[in-house]
Coordinates of C-alpha atoms in Angstrom, one line a residue:
M19 CA 0.5 0.0 0.2
K20 CA 2.9 2.5 1.1
D21 CA 4.6 1.6 -2.2
K22 CA 2.0 1.6 -4.2
K23 CA 1.0 5.9 -2.6
K24 CA 4.5 6.9 -3.2
K25 CA 5.1 6.0 -6.6
K26 CA 1.4 7.9 -7.0
Q27 CA 3.4 10.5 -5.7
T28 CA 6.1 10.4 -7.5
E29 CA 4.5 10.5 -10.9
G30 CA 2.3 13.7 -10.0
R31 CA 5.6 15.0 -8.9
A32 CA 7.4 17.5 -12.1
F33 CA 11.3 16.6 -12.8
D34 CA 13.5 18.9 -11.5
M35 CA 16.3 19.2 -14.4
S36 CA 17.7 22.1 -12.5
K37 CA 18.8 19.8 -10.1
Y38 CA 21.6 17.7 -12.1
D39 CA 24.5 18.6 -14.8
R40 CA 25.1 18.4 -17.7
R41 CA 27.3 17.7 -20.8
H42 CA 28.0 17.4 -24.1
I43 CA 27.7 13.6 -25.1
A44 CA 27.6 12.6 -28.7
L45 CA 25.6 9.7 -29.8
K46 CA 25.7 6.6 -32.7
F47 CA 22.7 5.6 -34.2
S48 CA 21.2 3.3 -36.5
Y49 CA 17.9 3.0 -37.7
I50 CA 15.9 1.6 -40.9
G51 CA 14.7 4.6 -42.7
T52 CA 11.7 2.9 -44.8
A53 CA 8.5 4.2 -42.2
Y54 CA 10.2 7.9 -41.7
Q55 CA 10.0 11.0 -43.6
G56 CA 13.4 11.1 -43.2
L57 CA 15.8 12.2 -40.5
A58 CA 15.1 16.2 -39.9
A59 CA 12.1 17.0 -37.4
Q60 CA 10.0 18.7 -39.0
D61 CA 6.8 21.3 -38.3
H62 CA 4.1 19.5 -40.2
T63 CA 4.8 15.6 -39.1
D64 CA 6.1 13.5 -36.4
E65 CA 7.1 10.8 -38.4
T66 CA 11.2 11.6 -38.4
V67 CA 13.7 10.1 -36.9
E68 CA 14.8 12.8 -34.8
A69 CA 11.2 13.0 -33.9
K70 CA 11.4 10.4 -32.4
L71 CA 14.1 10.4 -30.4
F72 CA 13.4 13.3 -29.0
A73 CA 10.8 12.2 -28.0
S74 CA 12.7 9.4 -26.4
L75 CA 15.2 12.4 -24.8
K76 CA 13.0 14.2 -22.9
R77 CA 10.7 10.6 -22.0
V78 CA 14.0 9.4 -20.1
R79 CA 14.4 12.7 -18.5
L80 CA 17.4 13.5 -20.3
I81 CA 16.1 16.9 -21.5
G82 CA 13.6 18.9 -20.6
E83 CA 10.0 18.1 -21.6
D84 CA 9.7 22.4 -22.7
E85 CA 12.7 21.9 -25.0
K86 CA 12.1 20.9 -29.0
M87 CA 15.6 20.4 -29.6
P88 CA 18.1 19.2 -27.6
D89 CA 20.7 22.1 -26.3
M90 CA 23.5 22.6 -28.5
Y91 CA 22.8 19.8 -31.5
S92 CA 24.6 18.9 -34.1
R93 CA 24.0 16.4 -36.6
C94 CA 26.4 14.1 -38.9
G95 CA 23.9 13.5 -42.0
R96 CA 20.7 15.3 -43.2
T97 CA 19.4 11.4 -44.8
D98 CA 15.9 12.2 -47.2
K99 CA 13.1 9.9 -46.7
G100 CA 12.7 5.9 -46.8
V101 CA 16.8 6.1 -46.3
S102 CA 18.0 4.3 -43.3
A103 CA 21.7 4.9 -41.5
L104 CA 24.0 1.9 -39.8
G105 CA 26.3 4.9 -38.6
Q106 CA 24.5 8.4 -37.9
V107 CA 26.3 10.0 -35.0
A108 CA 24.0 13.5 -33.3
A109 CA 25.4 15.4 -30.8
C110 CA 23.8 17.3 -27.9
N111 CA 24.1 18.5 -23.9
L112 CA 22.7 15.2 -21.9
R113 CA 22.0 15.2 -18.2
V114 CA 24.6 13.2 -16.2
N115 CA 24.3 11.4 -13.2
K116 CA 26.1 13.0 -9.8
D117 CA 27.8 9.8 -9.4
G118 CA 28.9 8.2 -13.3
D119 CA 28.6 8.0 -16.4
M120 CA 24.9 6.3 -17.1
D121 CA 24.1 4.0 -20.0
Y122 CA 22.5 6.0 -22.6
V123 CA 22.4 3.0 -25.5
G124 CA 20.5 1.1 -22.9
I125 CA 18.2 3.9 -21.7
L126 CA 17.4 5.0 -24.5
N127 CA 16.8 1.6 -26.6
R128 CA 13.9 0.0 -23.9
V129 CA 11.7 3.4 -25.4
L130 CA 13.1 4.1 -28.5
P131 CA 11.3 2.7 -31.4
E132 CA 12.5 -1.3 -32.7
D133 CA 14.1 0.1 -36.0
I134 CA 15.8 3.2 -34.3
R135 CA 19.0 2.4 -31.6
V136 CA 21.7 3.5 -30.7
T137 CA 24.5 1.8 -30.4
G138 CA 27.6 3.9 -28.9
W139 CA 27.7 7.3 -26.7
S140 CA 30.8 9.4 -25.9
H141 CA 31.9 12.8 -24.2
V142 CA 33.0 15.6 -26.1
S143 CA 33.8 18.4 -25.9
D144 CA 31.7 21.9 -25.7
D145 CA 33.0 22.6 -29.4
F146 CA 32.6 19.7 -31.1
S147 CA 29.0 19.4 -34.6
A148 CA 28.5 16.5 -34.6
R149 CA 28.2 17.5 -38.3
F150 CA 31.7 19.8 -39.0
T151 CA 34.3 17.7 -37.2
C152 CA 32.7 14.7 -39.4
S153 CA 36.0 13.9 -40.9
G154 CA 34.1 11.9 -43.7
R155 CA 31.5 9.9 -44.9
V156 CA 30.7 6.3 -46.1
Y157 CA 27.3 6.0 -48.2
K158 CA 26.5 2.0 -48.9
Y159 CA 24.0 1.9 -52.2
F160 CA 23.0 -1.8 -52.4
F161 CA 21.4 -3.7 -55.4
L162 CA 20.3 -6.2 -57.1
K163 CA 23.0 -6.6 -59.9
G164 CA 20.4 -8.4 -62.9
A165 CA 22.0 -7.8 -66.5
K166 CA 24.6 -4.5 -65.3
D167 CA 27.7 -4.5 -66.8
I168 CA 29.8 -5.0 -63.4
S169 CA 32.9 -3.2 -64.5
R170 CA 31.5 -0.7 -67.3
M171 CA 30.7 0.4 -63.3
Q172 CA 33.7 0.6 -61.5
E173 CA 35.3 1.6 -64.7
A174 CA 32.4 4.8 -64.4
A175 CA 33.1 5.3 -60.9
A176 CA 36.5 5.3 -61.0
L177 CA 36.5 8.4 -62.6
L178 CA 34.2 10.2 -60.4
V179 CA 37.6 9.6 -57.5
G180 CA 38.8 13.4 -56.3
E181 CA 38.3 16.5 -56.7
H182 CA 35.3 17.7 -59.0
D183 CA 32.7 19.3 -58.9
F184 CA 28.8 17.6 -58.3
R185 CA 26.7 20.0 -59.7
N186 CA 25.0 17.4 -62.8
F187 CA 25.2 14.8 -59.5
A188 CA 23.3 16.5 -57.5
K189 CA 20.1 18.8 -56.9
L190 CA 21.3 22.3 -56.8
D191 CA 19.8 24.0 -53.6
V192 CA 21.5 27.9 -54.7
V193 CA 19.9 29.7 -51.6
N194 CA 22.0 27.7 -48.8
V195 CA 25.8 26.6 -51.3
S196 CA 27.3 28.5 -53.8
N197 CA 29.9 26.0 -54.2
F198 CA 30.0 22.3 -55.9
V199 CA 32.9 21.0 -55.6
R200 CA 33.3 17.7 -53.3
E201 CA 35.9 15.3 -53.0
I202 CA 35.9 11.0 -53.2
F203 CA 38.2 9.8 -51.7
S204 CA 37.4 6.0 -53.4
F205 CA 34.5 4.9 -54.4
T206 CA 33.9 0.8 -55.3
V207 CA 31.2 -1.5 -57.1
S208 CA 31.7 -4.9 -55.7
K209 CA 29.9 -8.4 -54.7
A210 CA 27.6 -7.2 -51.3
A211 CA 29.0 -9.2 -47.7
P212 CA 29.2 -12.6 -47.4
G213 CA 25.8 -14.9 -47.0
L214 CA 23.6 -12.6 -49.3
S215 CA 22.6 -13.5 -52.5
E216 CA 25.1 -13.7 -55.2
E217 CA 22.4 -11.0 -57.3
V218 CA 23.6 -8.9 -54.2
Y219 CA 26.6 -6.3 -55.2
V220 CA 26.9 -2.2 -53.2
L221 CA 27.7 0.4 -54.5
T222 CA 30.5 2.1 -51.3
I223 CA 30.9 5.6 -51.2
T224 CA 33.6 7.7 -49.5
G225 CA 33.9 11.4 -49.1
T226 CA 34.1 14.6 -46.8
A227 CA 30.7 15.6 -47.6
F228 CA 28.2 15.5 -50.2
L229 CA 25.7 17.6 -51.9
Y230 CA 21.7 17.6 -52.5
H231 CA 20.9 13.7 -53.7
Q232 CA 24.1 13.5 -54.8
V233 CA 25.0 9.9 -54.2
R234 CA 21.6 8.5 -55.2
C235 CA 22.4 10.9 -58.9
M236 CA 25.9 9.1 -59.1
T237 CA 24.4 6.0 -58.8
A238 CA 21.9 6.7 -60.9
I239 CA 24.3 7.4 -63.8
L240 CA 26.1 4.1 -62.9
F241 CA 23.6 1.8 -63.4
A242 CA 22.8 3.3 -67.0
I243 CA 25.9 2.3 -67.7
G244 CA 25.7 -1.1 -66.2
E245 CA 23.0 -1.9 -68.0
G246 CA 24.6 -0.9 -71.4
L247 CA 21.8 2.4 -72.7
E248 CA 25.1 4.6 -71.8
D249 CA 29.1 5.7 -72.7
V250 CA 31.5 5.6 -69.1
D251 CA 33.4 9.1 -70.8
L252 CA 29.0 9.8 -69.8
V253 CA 30.3 10.5 -66.4
S254 CA 33.8 12.3 -67.2
K255 CA 30.6 14.7 -69.5
L256 CA 29.1 15.4 -67.1
L257 CA 31.5 16.6 -64.9
D258 CA 32.9 19.3 -67.5
V259 CA 31.1 22.0 -66.1
E260 CA 32.6 24.8 -68.3
G261 CA 32.5 23.1 -71.4
A262 CA 30.5 19.5 -72.6
C263 CA 28.0 19.8 -70.4
P264 CA 27.0 23.8 -67.9
A265 CA 23.6 21.9 -67.0
K266 CA 22.1 19.6 -65.1
P267 CA 20.3 17.3 -67.7
C268 CA 17.1 16.2 -66.5
Y269 CA 17.4 12.1 -65.9
M270 CA 15.5 10.4 -63.1
M271 CA 18.3 9.4 -60.0
A272 CA 18.0 6.5 -58.3
P273 CA 15.7 4.5 -55.2
D274 CA 16.0 5.6 -52.1
S275 CA 15.6 2.2 -50.7
G276 CA 18.7 1.0 -52.0
L277 CA 20.6 4.5 -50.2
V278 CA 22.5 3.8 -46.0
L279 CA 24.6 6.6 -44.5
W280 CA 26.9 3.5 -43.2
D281 CA 29.3 5.3 -40.9
C282 CA 30.4 9.1 -39.7
L283 CA 34.1 9.5 -39.2
F284 CA 35.4 10.5 -36.0
P285 CA 39.2 8.7 -35.5
S286 CA 39.1 10.6 -32.0
V287 CA 36.0 9.8 -31.1
K288 CA 36.1 6.8 -28.7
W289 CA 32.9 4.8 -28.6
T290 CA 31.5 3.3 -25.2
S291 CA 28.5 0.9 -24.3
T292 CA 27.4 -2.1 -22.1
A293 CA 28.4 -5.2 -23.4
D294 CA 25.2 -6.2 -22.1
A295 CA 23.5 -4.1 -24.1
Y296 CA 25.1 -3.8 -26.8
N297 CA 24.7 -7.6 -27.1
R298 CA 21.1 -7.2 -27.0
V299 CA 21.5 -4.7 -29.9
V300 CA 23.4 -7.1 -31.8
A301 CA 20.6 -9.6 -31.4
H302 CA 17.1 -6.9 -32.1
F303 CA 18.7 -6.9 -35.6
A304 CA 19.0 -10.2 -35.9
Q305 CA 16.0 -11.0 -35.5
H306 CA 14.6 -9.0 -37.9
Y307 CA 17.0 -9.4 -40.6
T308 CA 15.5 -13.0 -40.1
A309 CA 11.5 -11.8 -40.0
A310 CA 12.2 -9.8 -43.3
M311 CA 14.0 -12.5 -45.1
I312 CA 10.7 -13.8 -45.6
R313 CA 8.7 -11.3 -47.7
P314 CA 11.3 -11.5 -50.2
M315 CA 10.9 -15.5 -50.5
I316 CA 7.3 -14.8 -50.5
D317 CA 7.7 -11.9 -53.4
G318 CA 9.8 -14.8 -55.3
H319 CA 7.3 -18.2 -54.8
I320 CA 4.0 -15.9 -56.5
H321 CA 6.4 -15.0 -59.0
K322 CA 7.4 -18.5 -60.2
H323 CA 4.3 -20.1 -59.2
L324 CA 2.1 -17.0 -62.0
V325 CA 5.0 -17.9 -64.5
Q326 CA 4.4 -21.8 -64.1
E327 CA 0.8 -20.7 -64.5
Q328 CA 1.1 -18.6 -67.2
Q329 CA 0.9 -21.3 -69.4
H330 CA -2.3 -22.9 -68.1
M331 CA -4.8 -19.5 -68.5
N332 CA -6.6 -18.1 -71.2
L333 CA -5.4 -14.6 -71.6
V334 CA -7.9 -13.1 -73.9
S335 CA -6.2 -10.1 -76.3
T336 CA -7.5 -6.5 -75.2
G337 CA -7.8 -5.6 -79.4
G338 CA -5.5 -2.9 -81.4
K339 CA -1.7 -3.5 -81.7
E340 CA 0.6 -4.1 -78.2
K341 CA 2.3 0.1 -77.4
P342 CA 5.7 -1.1 -77.1
S343 CA 6.8 0.3 -72.7
E344 CA 8.1 3.5 -72.8
E345 CA 11.6 2.1 -71.0
S346 CA 12.4 0.5 -73.6
K347 CA 13.2 3.8 -74.7
H348 CA 16.0 4.9 -73.9
V349 CA 16.8 8.7 -75.0
K350 CA 20.6 9.0 -74.8
I351 CA 20.9 11.6 -71.5
L352 CA 22.9 14.3 -72.7
S353 CA 20.7 14.7 -75.7
R354 CA 17.7 15.4 -73.1
P355 CA 17.2 18.8 -72.4
V356 CA 18.1 20.5 -69.3
E357 CA 17.5 21.8 -65.9
K358 CA 18.0 26.0 -65.1
S359 CA 21.6 26.2 -64.2
Y360 CA 22.9 28.1 -61.4
K361 CA 23.4 31.1 -62.3
Q362 CA 19.8 31.3 -64.5
K363 CA 18.0 29.5 -60.3
L364 CA 20.5 32.6 -58.7
A365 CA 19.0 35.2 -61.4
D366 CA 15.0 33.8 -60.7
L367 CA 14.9 34.2 -57.4
S368 CA 12.4 36.9 -55.6
G369 CA 10.4 36.8 -52.2
S370 CA 11.9 35.2 -49.1
K371 CA 14.4 33.6 -50.9
K372 CA 16.4 35.8 -52.0
F373 CA 16.6 37.4 -49.3
R374 CA 17.7 34.5 -47.6
L375 CA 20.5 34.4 -49.9
E376 CA 21.5 37.1 -48.8
A377 CA 21.7 37.0 -45.2
N378 CA 23.7 34.0 -46.4
I379 CA 26.4 35.6 -48.7
Q380 CA 26.4 38.4 -45.5
K381 CA 26.6 35.9 -43.4
C382 CA 29.7 34.5 -45.1
S383 CA 30.6 37.5 -45.8
K384 CA 31.7 38.0 -42.3
K385 CA 32.9 35.2 -41.2
R386 CA 36.1 34.8 -44.5
S387 CA 36.7 38.2 -42.7
F388 CA 37.6 37.1 -39.7
I389 CA 38.8 33.9 -40.5
E390 CA 41.3 35.3 -42.5
S391 CA 42.5 37.2 -40.4
M392 CA 43.1 34.6 -37.3
L393 CA 45.1 33.3 -40.0
Q394 CA 46.7 36.0 -40.6
E395 CA 47.5 35.3 -37.0
G396 CA 48.4 32.1 -37.0
D397 CA 45.8 31.4 -34.8
A398 CA 42.7 30.2 -37.0
E399 CA 42.4 26.1 -36.3
V400 CA 38.9 25.3 -38.5
E401 CA 38.0 23.1 -40.9
P402 CA 35.6 24.1 -44.4
T403 CA 31.7 24.4 -44.8
A404 CA 30.6 20.6 -45.3
G405 CA 27.7 19.5 -47.1
E406 CA 25.3 17.1 -46.1
D407 CA 23.3 14.2 -48.4
E408 CA 20.6 17.5 -47.7
E409 CA 22.0 20.8 -46.8
E410 CA 20.5 22.5 -43.8
P411 CA 17.8 25.4 -44.0
P412 CA 20.0 28.1 -42.3
S413 CA 17.8 29.2 -39.6
K414 CA 18.8 25.7 -37.5
R415 CA 22.3 26.1 -38.4
R416 CA 24.8 27.6 -35.5
E417 CA 28.8 29.1 -35.7
Y418 CA 31.1 26.0 -34.4
M419 CA 35.2 25.7 -35.3
P420 CA 36.3 22.7 -34.7
R421 CA 39.7 21.2 -34.7
T422 CA 40.6 20.6 -38.2
A423 CA 44.1 23.2 -39.3
L424 CA 43.2 24.2 -42.3
S425 CA 46.1 26.7 -45.0
E426 CA 44.1 29.6 -46.0
S427 CA 44.0 28.6 -49.3
D428 CA 42.7 25.1 -48.6
W429 CA 39.6 27.1 -46.6
L430 CA 39.6 29.7 -48.9
K431 CA 38.5 27.4 -51.7
Y432 CA 35.7 25.8 -50.1
H433 CA 33.9 28.7 -49.8

């Protein structure tokens, strides 16, 4: 009776966050993105990964109930609707125990949805930014080989390695991005992990940062080359923004379902988890993998059965001549209409977008002047603005000075 009375009194009492210290904590987490409208929190829906993460942080009293977004929050890569992640990273100020570290992995995984799991955490400095401190990002795109020529895809992928202007492999965001040069460290095409079907292959792309939809656009071009619809040198022509291809031709990017943000690279960060909590995460995904394998087996057997039954079916003609499939008509990409160029899109800006562009230019100019003066004094330790798979609105950005020393020329070429 006393226990019930005590529990009722505790439930009715507000949790006082002011009695607890907070520290800047980095969280590493995974999610299956098919059920979500992307990673980033949005005003018009709660069906995003961040909305679920923030709600869980509040539920276990790691942040205050009145916080719309955790204090000092930053994310590494902003993934789109349907895109999954294995090594996503976010950082914010979280409650800490007075008597030692908390098991953030175990605590959060007890309240997070089944398709979102925290895999590690780490204490980080107050000036740590999950976005700007990251030294590189790794994306993987899983696909079925089918009739694709893997050797042609590998040859084309090699042309994308290095520092290039990738504006013809991305959706242009002229309000927030004025420099489309990015560096890709490696780009491979290989069989997926052992245990999967021989038909499953994977693209693995490692780079500093990526433009909006860059990975899915590069994947679409490689698929067209692998299927023999385009020549390998299409890649070189699309990269030649001053000559062969000054504006992006119209083409569909690859579907979201195969894309995974595989890892976010932080060499100096050491991830922590209790053995019990981490083992539960491993067992959790093993169980989900087994369950997920059943659906494609069912689909495969249904397809096989329908093909076998076809010869026994009375298939009635609809009359008239069958129209050729639209999918069989491939128009060469460089022969297609082009989207508006960067300069054309700038000229077309009006209203709030033009105002935001002017504000961004002014903000970048002030930051440039500050860093140039620091560089002249020899004290600056900065990192170039790291793009993401999708750029953040200016209203959600924070200013950070990560501890990666760059020369003046290195910084200026990214701005």
